[in-house]
Short mmCIF file of C-alpha atoms and ligand atoms in Angstrom, two decimals:
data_model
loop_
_atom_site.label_atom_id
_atom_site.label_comp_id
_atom_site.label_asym_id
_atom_site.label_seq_id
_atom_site.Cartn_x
_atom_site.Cartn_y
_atom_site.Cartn_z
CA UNK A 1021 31.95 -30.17 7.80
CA UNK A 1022 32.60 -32.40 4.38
CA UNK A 1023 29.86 -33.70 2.48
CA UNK A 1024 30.50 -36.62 1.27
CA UNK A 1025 27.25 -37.11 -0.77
CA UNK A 1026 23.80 -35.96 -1.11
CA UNK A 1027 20.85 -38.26 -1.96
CA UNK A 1028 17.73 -36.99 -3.80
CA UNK A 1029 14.46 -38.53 -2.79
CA UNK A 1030 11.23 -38.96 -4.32
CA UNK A 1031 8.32 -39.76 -2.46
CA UNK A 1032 4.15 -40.02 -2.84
CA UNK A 1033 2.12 -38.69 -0.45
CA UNK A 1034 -1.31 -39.36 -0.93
CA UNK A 1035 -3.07 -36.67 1.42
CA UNK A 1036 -6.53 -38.11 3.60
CA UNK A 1037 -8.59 -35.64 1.76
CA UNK A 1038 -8.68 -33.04 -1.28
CA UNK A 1039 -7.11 -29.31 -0.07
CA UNK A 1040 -8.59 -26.97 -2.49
CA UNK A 1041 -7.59 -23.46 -2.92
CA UNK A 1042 -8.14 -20.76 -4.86
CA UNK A 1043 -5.35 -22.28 -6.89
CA UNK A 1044 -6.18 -25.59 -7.62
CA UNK A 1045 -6.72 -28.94 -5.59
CA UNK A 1046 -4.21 -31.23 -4.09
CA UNK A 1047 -5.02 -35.29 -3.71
CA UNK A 1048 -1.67 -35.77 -3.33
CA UNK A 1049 2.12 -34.44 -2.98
CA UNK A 1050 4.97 -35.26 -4.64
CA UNK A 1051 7.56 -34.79 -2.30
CA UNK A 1052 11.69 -34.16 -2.57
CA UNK A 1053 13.37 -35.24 0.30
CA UNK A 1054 17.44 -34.34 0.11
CA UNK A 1055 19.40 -36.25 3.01
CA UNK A 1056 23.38 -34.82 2.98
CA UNK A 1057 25.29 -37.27 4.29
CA UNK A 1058 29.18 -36.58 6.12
CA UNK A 1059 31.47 -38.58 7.82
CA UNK A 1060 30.29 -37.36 11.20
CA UNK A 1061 26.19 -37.50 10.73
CA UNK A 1062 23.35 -36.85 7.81
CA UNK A 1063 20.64 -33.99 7.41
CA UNK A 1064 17.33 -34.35 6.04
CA UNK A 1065 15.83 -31.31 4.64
CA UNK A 1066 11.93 -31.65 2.61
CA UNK A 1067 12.00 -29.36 -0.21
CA UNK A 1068 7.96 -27.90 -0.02
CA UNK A 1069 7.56 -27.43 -3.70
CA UNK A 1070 4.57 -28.68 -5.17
CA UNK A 1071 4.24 -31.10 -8.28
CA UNK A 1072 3.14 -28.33 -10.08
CA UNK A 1073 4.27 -24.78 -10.13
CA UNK A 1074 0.51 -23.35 -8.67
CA UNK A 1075 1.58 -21.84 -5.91
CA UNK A 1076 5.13 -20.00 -6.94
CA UNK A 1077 7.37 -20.75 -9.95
CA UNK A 1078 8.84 -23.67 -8.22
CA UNK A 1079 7.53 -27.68 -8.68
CA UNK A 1080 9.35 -31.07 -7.38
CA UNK A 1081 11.33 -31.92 -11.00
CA UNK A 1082 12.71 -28.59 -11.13
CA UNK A 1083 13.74 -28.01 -7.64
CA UNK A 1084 15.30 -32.01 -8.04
CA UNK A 1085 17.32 -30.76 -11.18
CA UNK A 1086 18.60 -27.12 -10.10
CA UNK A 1087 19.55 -28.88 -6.97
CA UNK A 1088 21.54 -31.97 -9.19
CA UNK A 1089 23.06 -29.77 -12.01
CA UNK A 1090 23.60 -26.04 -10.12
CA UNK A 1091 23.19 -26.17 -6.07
CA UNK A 1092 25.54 -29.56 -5.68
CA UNK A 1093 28.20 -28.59 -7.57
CA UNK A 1094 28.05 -24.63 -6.19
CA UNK A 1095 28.93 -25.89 -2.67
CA UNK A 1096 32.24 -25.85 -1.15
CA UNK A 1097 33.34 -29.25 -0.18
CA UNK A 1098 34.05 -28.35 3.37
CA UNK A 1099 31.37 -25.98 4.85
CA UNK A 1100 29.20 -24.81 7.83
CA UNK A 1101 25.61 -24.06 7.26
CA UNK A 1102 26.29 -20.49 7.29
CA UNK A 1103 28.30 -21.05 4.24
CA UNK A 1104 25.45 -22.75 2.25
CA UNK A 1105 23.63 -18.99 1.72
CA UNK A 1106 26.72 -17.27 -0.15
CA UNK A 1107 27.87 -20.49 -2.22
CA UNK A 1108 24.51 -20.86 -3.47
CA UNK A 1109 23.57 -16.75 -3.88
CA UNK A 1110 25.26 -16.56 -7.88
CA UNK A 1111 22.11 -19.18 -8.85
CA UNK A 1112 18.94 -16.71 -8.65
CA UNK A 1113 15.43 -17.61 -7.20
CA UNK A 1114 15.06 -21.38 -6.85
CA UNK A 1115 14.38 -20.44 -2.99
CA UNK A 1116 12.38 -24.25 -2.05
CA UNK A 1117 15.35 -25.87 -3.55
CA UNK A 1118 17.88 -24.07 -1.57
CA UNK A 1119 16.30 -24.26 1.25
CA UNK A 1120 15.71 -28.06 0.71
CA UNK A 1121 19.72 -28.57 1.04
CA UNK A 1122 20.54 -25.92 3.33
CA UNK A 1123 18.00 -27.30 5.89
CA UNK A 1124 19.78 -30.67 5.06
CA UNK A 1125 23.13 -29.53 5.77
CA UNK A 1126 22.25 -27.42 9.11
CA UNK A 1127 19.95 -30.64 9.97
CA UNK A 1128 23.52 -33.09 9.75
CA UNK A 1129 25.21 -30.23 11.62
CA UNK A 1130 23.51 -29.94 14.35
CA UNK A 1131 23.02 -33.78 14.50
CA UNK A 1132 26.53 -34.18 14.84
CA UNK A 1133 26.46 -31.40 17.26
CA UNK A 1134 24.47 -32.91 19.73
CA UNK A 1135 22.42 -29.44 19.34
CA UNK A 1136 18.74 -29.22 18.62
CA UNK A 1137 17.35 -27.43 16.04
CA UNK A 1138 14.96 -25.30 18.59
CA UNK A 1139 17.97 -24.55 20.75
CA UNK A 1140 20.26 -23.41 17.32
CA UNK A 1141 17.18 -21.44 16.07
CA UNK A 1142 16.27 -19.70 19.56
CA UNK A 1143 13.03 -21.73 20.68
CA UNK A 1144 11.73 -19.34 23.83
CA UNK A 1145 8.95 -22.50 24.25
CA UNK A 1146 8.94 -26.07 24.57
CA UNK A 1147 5.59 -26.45 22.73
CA UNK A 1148 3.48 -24.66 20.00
CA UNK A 1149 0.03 -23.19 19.82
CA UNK A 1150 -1.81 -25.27 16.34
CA UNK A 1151 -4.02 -23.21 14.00
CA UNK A 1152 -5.33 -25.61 11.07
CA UNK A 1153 -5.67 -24.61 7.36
CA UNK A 1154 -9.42 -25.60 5.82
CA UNK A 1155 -9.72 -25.91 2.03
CA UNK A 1156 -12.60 -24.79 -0.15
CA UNK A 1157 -15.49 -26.76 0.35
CA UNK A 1158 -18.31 -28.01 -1.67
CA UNK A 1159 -21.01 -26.81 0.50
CA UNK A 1160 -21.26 -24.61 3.58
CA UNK A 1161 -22.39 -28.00 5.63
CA UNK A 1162 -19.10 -29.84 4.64
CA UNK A 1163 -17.25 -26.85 5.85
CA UNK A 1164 -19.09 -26.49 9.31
CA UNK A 1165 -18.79 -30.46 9.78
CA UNK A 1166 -15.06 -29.90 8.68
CA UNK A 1167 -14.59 -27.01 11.28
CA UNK A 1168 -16.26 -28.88 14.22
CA UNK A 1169 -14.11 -31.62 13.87
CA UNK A 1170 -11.27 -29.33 13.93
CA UNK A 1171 -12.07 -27.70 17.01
CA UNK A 1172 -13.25 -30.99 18.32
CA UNK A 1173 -9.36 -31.98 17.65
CA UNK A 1174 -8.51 -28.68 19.95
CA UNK A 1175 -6.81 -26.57 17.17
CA UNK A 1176 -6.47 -23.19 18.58
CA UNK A 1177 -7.48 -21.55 15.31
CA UNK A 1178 -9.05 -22.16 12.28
CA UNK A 1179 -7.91 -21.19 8.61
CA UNK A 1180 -10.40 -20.85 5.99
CA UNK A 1181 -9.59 -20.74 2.07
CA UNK A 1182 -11.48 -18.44 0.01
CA UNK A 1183 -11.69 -17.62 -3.01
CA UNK A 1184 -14.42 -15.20 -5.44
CA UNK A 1185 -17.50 -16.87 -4.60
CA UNK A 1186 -16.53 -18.90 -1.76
CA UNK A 1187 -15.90 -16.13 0.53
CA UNK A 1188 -18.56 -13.84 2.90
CA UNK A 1189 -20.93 -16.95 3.37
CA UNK A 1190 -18.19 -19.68 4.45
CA UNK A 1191 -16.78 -17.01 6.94
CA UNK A 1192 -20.50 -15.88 8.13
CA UNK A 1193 -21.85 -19.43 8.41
CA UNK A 1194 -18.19 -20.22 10.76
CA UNK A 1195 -18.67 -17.45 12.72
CA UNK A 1196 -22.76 -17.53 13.09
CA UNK A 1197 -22.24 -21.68 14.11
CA UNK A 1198 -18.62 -21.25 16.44
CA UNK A 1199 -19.49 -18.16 17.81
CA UNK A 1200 -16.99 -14.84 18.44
CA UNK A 1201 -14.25 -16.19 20.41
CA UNK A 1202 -13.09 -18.76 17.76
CA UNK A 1203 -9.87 -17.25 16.39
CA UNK A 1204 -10.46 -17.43 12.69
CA UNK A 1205 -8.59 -15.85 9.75
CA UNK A 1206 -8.64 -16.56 5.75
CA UNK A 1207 -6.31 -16.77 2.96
CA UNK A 1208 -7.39 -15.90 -0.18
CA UNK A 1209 -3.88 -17.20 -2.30
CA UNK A 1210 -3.44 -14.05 -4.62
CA UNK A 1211 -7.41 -14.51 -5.74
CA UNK A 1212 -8.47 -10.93 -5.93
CA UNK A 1213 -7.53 -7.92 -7.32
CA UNK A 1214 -8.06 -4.33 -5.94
CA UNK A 1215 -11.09 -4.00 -7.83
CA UNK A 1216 -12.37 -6.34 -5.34
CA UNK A 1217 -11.67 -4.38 -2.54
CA UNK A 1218 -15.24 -3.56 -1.30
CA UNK A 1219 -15.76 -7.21 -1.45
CA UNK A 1220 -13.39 -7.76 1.22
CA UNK A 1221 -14.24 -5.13 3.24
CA UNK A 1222 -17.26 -6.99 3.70
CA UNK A 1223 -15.00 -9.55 5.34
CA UNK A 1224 -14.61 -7.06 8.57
CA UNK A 1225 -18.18 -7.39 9.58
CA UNK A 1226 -16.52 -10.76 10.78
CA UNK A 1227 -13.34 -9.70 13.85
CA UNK A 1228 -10.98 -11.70 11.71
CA UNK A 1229 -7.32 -12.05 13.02
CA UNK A 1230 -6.17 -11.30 9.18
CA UNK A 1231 -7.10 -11.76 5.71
CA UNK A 1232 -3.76 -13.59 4.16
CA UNK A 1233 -2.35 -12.92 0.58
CA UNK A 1234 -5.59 -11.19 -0.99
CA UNK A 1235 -3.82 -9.47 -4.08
CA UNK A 1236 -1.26 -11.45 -6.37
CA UNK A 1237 2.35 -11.96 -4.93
CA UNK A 1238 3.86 -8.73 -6.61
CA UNK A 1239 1.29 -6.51 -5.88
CA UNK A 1240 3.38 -5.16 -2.81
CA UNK A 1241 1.88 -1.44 -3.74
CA UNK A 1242 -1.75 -2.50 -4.23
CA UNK A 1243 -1.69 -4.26 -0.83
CA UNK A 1244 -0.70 -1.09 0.75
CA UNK A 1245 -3.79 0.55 -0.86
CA UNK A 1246 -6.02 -2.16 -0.04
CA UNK A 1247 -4.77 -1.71 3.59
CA UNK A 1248 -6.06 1.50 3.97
CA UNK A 1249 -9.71 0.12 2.80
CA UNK A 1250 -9.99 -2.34 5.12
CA UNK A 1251 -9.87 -2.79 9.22
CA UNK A 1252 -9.04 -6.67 8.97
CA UNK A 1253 -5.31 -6.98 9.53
CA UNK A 1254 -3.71 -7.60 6.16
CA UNK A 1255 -0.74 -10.84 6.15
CA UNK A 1256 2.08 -11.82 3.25
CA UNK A 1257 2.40 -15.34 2.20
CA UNK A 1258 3.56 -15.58 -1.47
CA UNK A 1259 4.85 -11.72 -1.56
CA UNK A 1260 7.28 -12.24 1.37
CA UNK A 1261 10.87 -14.67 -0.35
CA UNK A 1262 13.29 -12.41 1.50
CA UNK A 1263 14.14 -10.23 4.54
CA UNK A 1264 14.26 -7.74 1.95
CA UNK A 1265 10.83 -8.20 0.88
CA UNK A 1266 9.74 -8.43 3.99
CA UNK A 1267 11.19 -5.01 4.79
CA UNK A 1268 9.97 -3.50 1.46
CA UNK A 1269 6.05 -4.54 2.69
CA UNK A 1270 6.50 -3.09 5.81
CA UNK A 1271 7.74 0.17 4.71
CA UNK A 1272 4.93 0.55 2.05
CA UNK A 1273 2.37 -0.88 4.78
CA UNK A 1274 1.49 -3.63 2.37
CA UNK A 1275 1.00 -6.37 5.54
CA UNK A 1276 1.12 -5.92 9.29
CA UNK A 1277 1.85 -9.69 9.59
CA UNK A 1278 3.94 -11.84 7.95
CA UNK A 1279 3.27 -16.08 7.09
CA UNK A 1280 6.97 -16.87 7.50
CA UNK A 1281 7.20 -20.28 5.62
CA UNK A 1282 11.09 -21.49 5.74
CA UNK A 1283 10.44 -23.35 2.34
CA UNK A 1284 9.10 -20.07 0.45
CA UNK A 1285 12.12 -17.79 1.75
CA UNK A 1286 14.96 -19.73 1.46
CA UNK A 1287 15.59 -22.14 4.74
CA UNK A 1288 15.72 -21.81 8.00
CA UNK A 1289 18.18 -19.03 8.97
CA UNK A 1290 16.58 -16.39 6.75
CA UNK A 1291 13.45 -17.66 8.15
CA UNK A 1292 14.97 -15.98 11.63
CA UNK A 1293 16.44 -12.83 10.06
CA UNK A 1294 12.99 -11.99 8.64
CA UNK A 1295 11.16 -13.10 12.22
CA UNK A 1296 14.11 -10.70 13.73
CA UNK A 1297 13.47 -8.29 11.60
CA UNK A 1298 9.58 -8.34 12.05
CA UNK A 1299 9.96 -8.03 15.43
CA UNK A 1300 12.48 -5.09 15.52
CA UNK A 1301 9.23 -3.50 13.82
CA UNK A 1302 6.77 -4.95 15.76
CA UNK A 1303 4.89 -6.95 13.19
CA UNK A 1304 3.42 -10.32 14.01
CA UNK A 1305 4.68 -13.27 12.65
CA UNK A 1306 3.45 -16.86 12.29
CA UNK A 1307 4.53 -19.98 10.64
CA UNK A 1308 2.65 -20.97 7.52
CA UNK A 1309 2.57 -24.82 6.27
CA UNK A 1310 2.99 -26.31 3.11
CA UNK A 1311 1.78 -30.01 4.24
CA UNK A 1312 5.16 -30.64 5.12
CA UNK A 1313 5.55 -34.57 6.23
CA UNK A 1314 7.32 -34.82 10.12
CA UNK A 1315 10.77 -34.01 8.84
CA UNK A 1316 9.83 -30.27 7.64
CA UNK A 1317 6.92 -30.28 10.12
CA UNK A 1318 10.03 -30.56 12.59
CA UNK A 1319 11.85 -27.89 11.51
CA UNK A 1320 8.21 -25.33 11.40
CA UNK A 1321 7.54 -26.28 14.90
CA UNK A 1322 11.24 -25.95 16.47
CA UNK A 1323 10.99 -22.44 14.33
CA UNK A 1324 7.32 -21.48 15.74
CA UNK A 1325 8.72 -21.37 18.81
CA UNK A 1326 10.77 -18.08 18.48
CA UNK A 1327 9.38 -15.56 20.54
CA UNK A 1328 8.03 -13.55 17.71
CA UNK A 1329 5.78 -15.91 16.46
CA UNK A 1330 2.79 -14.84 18.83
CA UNK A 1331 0.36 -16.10 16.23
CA UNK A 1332 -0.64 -19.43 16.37
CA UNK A 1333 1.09 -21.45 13.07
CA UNK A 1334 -0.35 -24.17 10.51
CA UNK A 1335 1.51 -26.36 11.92
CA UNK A 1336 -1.07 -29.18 12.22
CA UNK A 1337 -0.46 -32.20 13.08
CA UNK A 1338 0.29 -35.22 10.83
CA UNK A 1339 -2.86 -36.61 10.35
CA UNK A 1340 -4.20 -33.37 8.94
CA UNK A 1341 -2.66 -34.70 5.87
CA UNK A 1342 -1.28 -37.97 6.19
CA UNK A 1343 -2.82 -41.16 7.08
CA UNK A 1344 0.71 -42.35 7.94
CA UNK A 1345 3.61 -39.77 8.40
CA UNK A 1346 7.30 -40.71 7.25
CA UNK A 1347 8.30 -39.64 10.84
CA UNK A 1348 6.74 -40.66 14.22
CA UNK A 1349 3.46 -38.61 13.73
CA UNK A 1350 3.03 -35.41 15.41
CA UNK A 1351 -0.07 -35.22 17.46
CA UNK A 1352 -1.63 -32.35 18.96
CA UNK A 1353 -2.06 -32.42 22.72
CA UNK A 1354 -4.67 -29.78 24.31
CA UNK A 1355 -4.18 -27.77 21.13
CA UNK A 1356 -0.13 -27.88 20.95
CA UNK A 1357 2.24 -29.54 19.55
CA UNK A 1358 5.59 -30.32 21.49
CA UNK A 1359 9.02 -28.64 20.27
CA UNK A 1360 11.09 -31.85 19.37
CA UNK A 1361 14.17 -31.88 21.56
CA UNK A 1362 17.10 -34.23 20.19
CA UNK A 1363 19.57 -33.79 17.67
CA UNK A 1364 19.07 -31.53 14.57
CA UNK A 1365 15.46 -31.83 13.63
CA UNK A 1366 14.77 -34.46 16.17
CA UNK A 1367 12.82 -36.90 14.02
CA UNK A 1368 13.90 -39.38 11.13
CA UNK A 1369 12.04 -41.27 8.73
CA UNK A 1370 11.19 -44.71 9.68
CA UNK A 1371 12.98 -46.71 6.95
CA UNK A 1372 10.18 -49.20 5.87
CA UNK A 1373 7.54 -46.29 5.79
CA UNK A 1374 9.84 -44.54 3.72
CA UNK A 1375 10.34 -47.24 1.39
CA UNK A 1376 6.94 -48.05 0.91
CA UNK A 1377 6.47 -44.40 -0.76
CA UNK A 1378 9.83 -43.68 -1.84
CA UNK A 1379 9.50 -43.33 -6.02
CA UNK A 1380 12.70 -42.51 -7.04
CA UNK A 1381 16.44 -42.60 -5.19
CA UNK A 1382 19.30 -40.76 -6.53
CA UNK A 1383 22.71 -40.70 -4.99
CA UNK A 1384 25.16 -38.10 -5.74
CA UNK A 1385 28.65 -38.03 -4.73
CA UNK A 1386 30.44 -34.57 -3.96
C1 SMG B 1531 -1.31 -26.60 -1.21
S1 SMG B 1531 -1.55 -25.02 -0.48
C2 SMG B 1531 -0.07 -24.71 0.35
C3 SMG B 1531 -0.01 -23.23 0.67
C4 SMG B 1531 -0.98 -22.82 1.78
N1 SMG B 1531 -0.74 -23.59 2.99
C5 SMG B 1531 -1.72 -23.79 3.87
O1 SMG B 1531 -2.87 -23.40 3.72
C6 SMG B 1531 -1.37 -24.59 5.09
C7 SMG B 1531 -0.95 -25.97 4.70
C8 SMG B 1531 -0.46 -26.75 5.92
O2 SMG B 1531 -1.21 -26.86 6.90
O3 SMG B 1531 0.71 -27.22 5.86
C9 SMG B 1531 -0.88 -21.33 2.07
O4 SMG B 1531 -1.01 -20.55 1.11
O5 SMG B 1531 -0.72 -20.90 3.23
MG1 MG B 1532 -1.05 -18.80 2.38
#
């Protein structure tokens, strides 16, 4: 495939309320959208890094610029998506932004293809399970009105952020109002340190599906410890940017489930080696969120459907976070969402949406 040109898009996405996390709070992203265009078709891919570089090293103006002055001019001018991965492995980290293009490129592929991206990635379901991710609250009664009109929505599962201080109580007062069967989990976003560990110990009083990302990213050993304090399942987020990590947690014991988040690792086809490689070792995997808009919210769900992800994902639906999506909005049905089914991701932006929060164009011929 030739790529003729790549286009670099800014866009504002104001969100429908403040996410707060142990890391900060978002009122707003600042998205990059890359769209590769070829003679034959063009890929969208949403690069997931945040204005700010809060939640990894990565942030929107720095993913835009590695992309403009390194990725671009590392790729071959004729390629297949499988190529994208070796031209691009001499430029270290910078994992949001290479997945940002590669997704683009496989996305125009598969487009031209005819060939959905659930069918290229292995999709063993047509639609998706929906957990939902709950921010830090202000009180414990905005968090149990929050929750109830969560469940009332029919997500299958409910997230809770925590952080020191905003951690037994929230969970207890959830789990005291919603009863035992809810499936509920936390993630703490690299918050604690070991010293903290009785602390969350305290947290398996509650029958918790897991307690996600409790140490800081490289703490890989410390997890492993930490796992042997507590009976709450323990899951990666920020630790896990590479089948190789993922490998190295396993064999230390650090996690026994993995947030696979295509954005974090690197795109969508290490995304599968590391759900192939979980599997092989029979650890669970799910697919974590970072409010994508409909075009990477495309790509989560096509990928959620793999057989190994037996945990249901953050892959809410649109309104979770936007009052209008760039795409057709996914909504949940009876707790699911449905796989999309056409060409490549199956969604595009609608072009006067997009306008209307595009803040910045930049066209880039190859
Ligand atoms: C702005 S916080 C983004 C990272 C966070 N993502 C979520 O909590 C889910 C967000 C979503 O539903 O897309 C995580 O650490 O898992
Ligand atoms: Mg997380």
């Amino acid at each position: 495939m030739k790529i003729t040109g790549v286009e670099l898009r800014r866009i504002a996405m104001p969100l429908v309320a403040p996410f707060r996390t142990s890391f900060g709070t978002e009122t707003a992203r600042d998205v990059l959208l890359v769209r590769v265009v070829t003679p034959d078709a063009e890929g969208w891919g949403e690069c997931v890094a945040m204005g700010e570089p809060l939640y990894s090293s990565e942030y929107t103006d720095g993913a835009a610029e590695v992309i403009r002055r390194f990725l671009l001019p590392a790729l071959p001018k004729t390629l297949d998506v499988h190529d994208v991965g070796r031209a691009l492995e001499p430029i270290k980290g910078h994992r949001m932004a290479k997945a940002a293009l590669e997704t683009a490129v496989l996305d125009a592929q598969l487009r031209a293809a005819g060939e959905s991206f659930g069918r290229f990635l292995g999709a063993a379901r047509t639609r998706v399970p929906c957990g939902v991710s709950v921010g830090i609250m202000s009180s414990i009664p905005q968090l149990l009105d929050a929750v109830a009109g969560y469940i009332d929505e029919g997500y299958v599962r409910i997230k809770l952020k925590i952080e020191p201080g905003w951690d037994i109580e929230p969970v207890r007062a959830v789990r005291e109002r919603f009863g035992d069967d809810l499936l509920l989990q936390v993630d703490a976003n690299a918050a604690y340190s070991l010293a903290d560990a009785r602390r969350l110990a305290r947290l398996d009083a509650f029958d918790l599906l897991l307690i996600e990302q409790p140490l800081a990213n490289d703490d890989l050993v410390q997890h492993a410890k930490l796992a042997r304090q507590l009976s709450t399942p323990i899951c990666l987020d920020e630790s896990i940017e590479s089948a190789e990590h993922a490998a190295a947690a396993i064999a230390l014991g650090s996690c026994s489930i993995v947030n696979i988040k295509p954005g974090r690792i690197g795109g969508y086809l290490e995304a599968r080696r590391i759900h192939d490689l979980c599997r092989a070792n029979g650890v669970a995997v799910w697919c974590g969120g970072m409010l994508e808009t409909g075009l990477g919210r495309a790509a989560n769900v096509a990928l959620a459907a793999l057989p190994g992800f037996t945990l249901p994902g953050d892959t809410s639906a649109s309104r979770r976070y936007y009052a209008t999506d760039i795409t057709e909005p996914f909504e949940l049905a009876d707790g699911h969402l449905d796989v999309p089914t056409g060409p490549g991701l199956g969604v595009e932006p609608i072009a006067d949406v997009l306008d209307e929060v595009t803040t910045g164009t930049e066209w880039i011929t190859l």
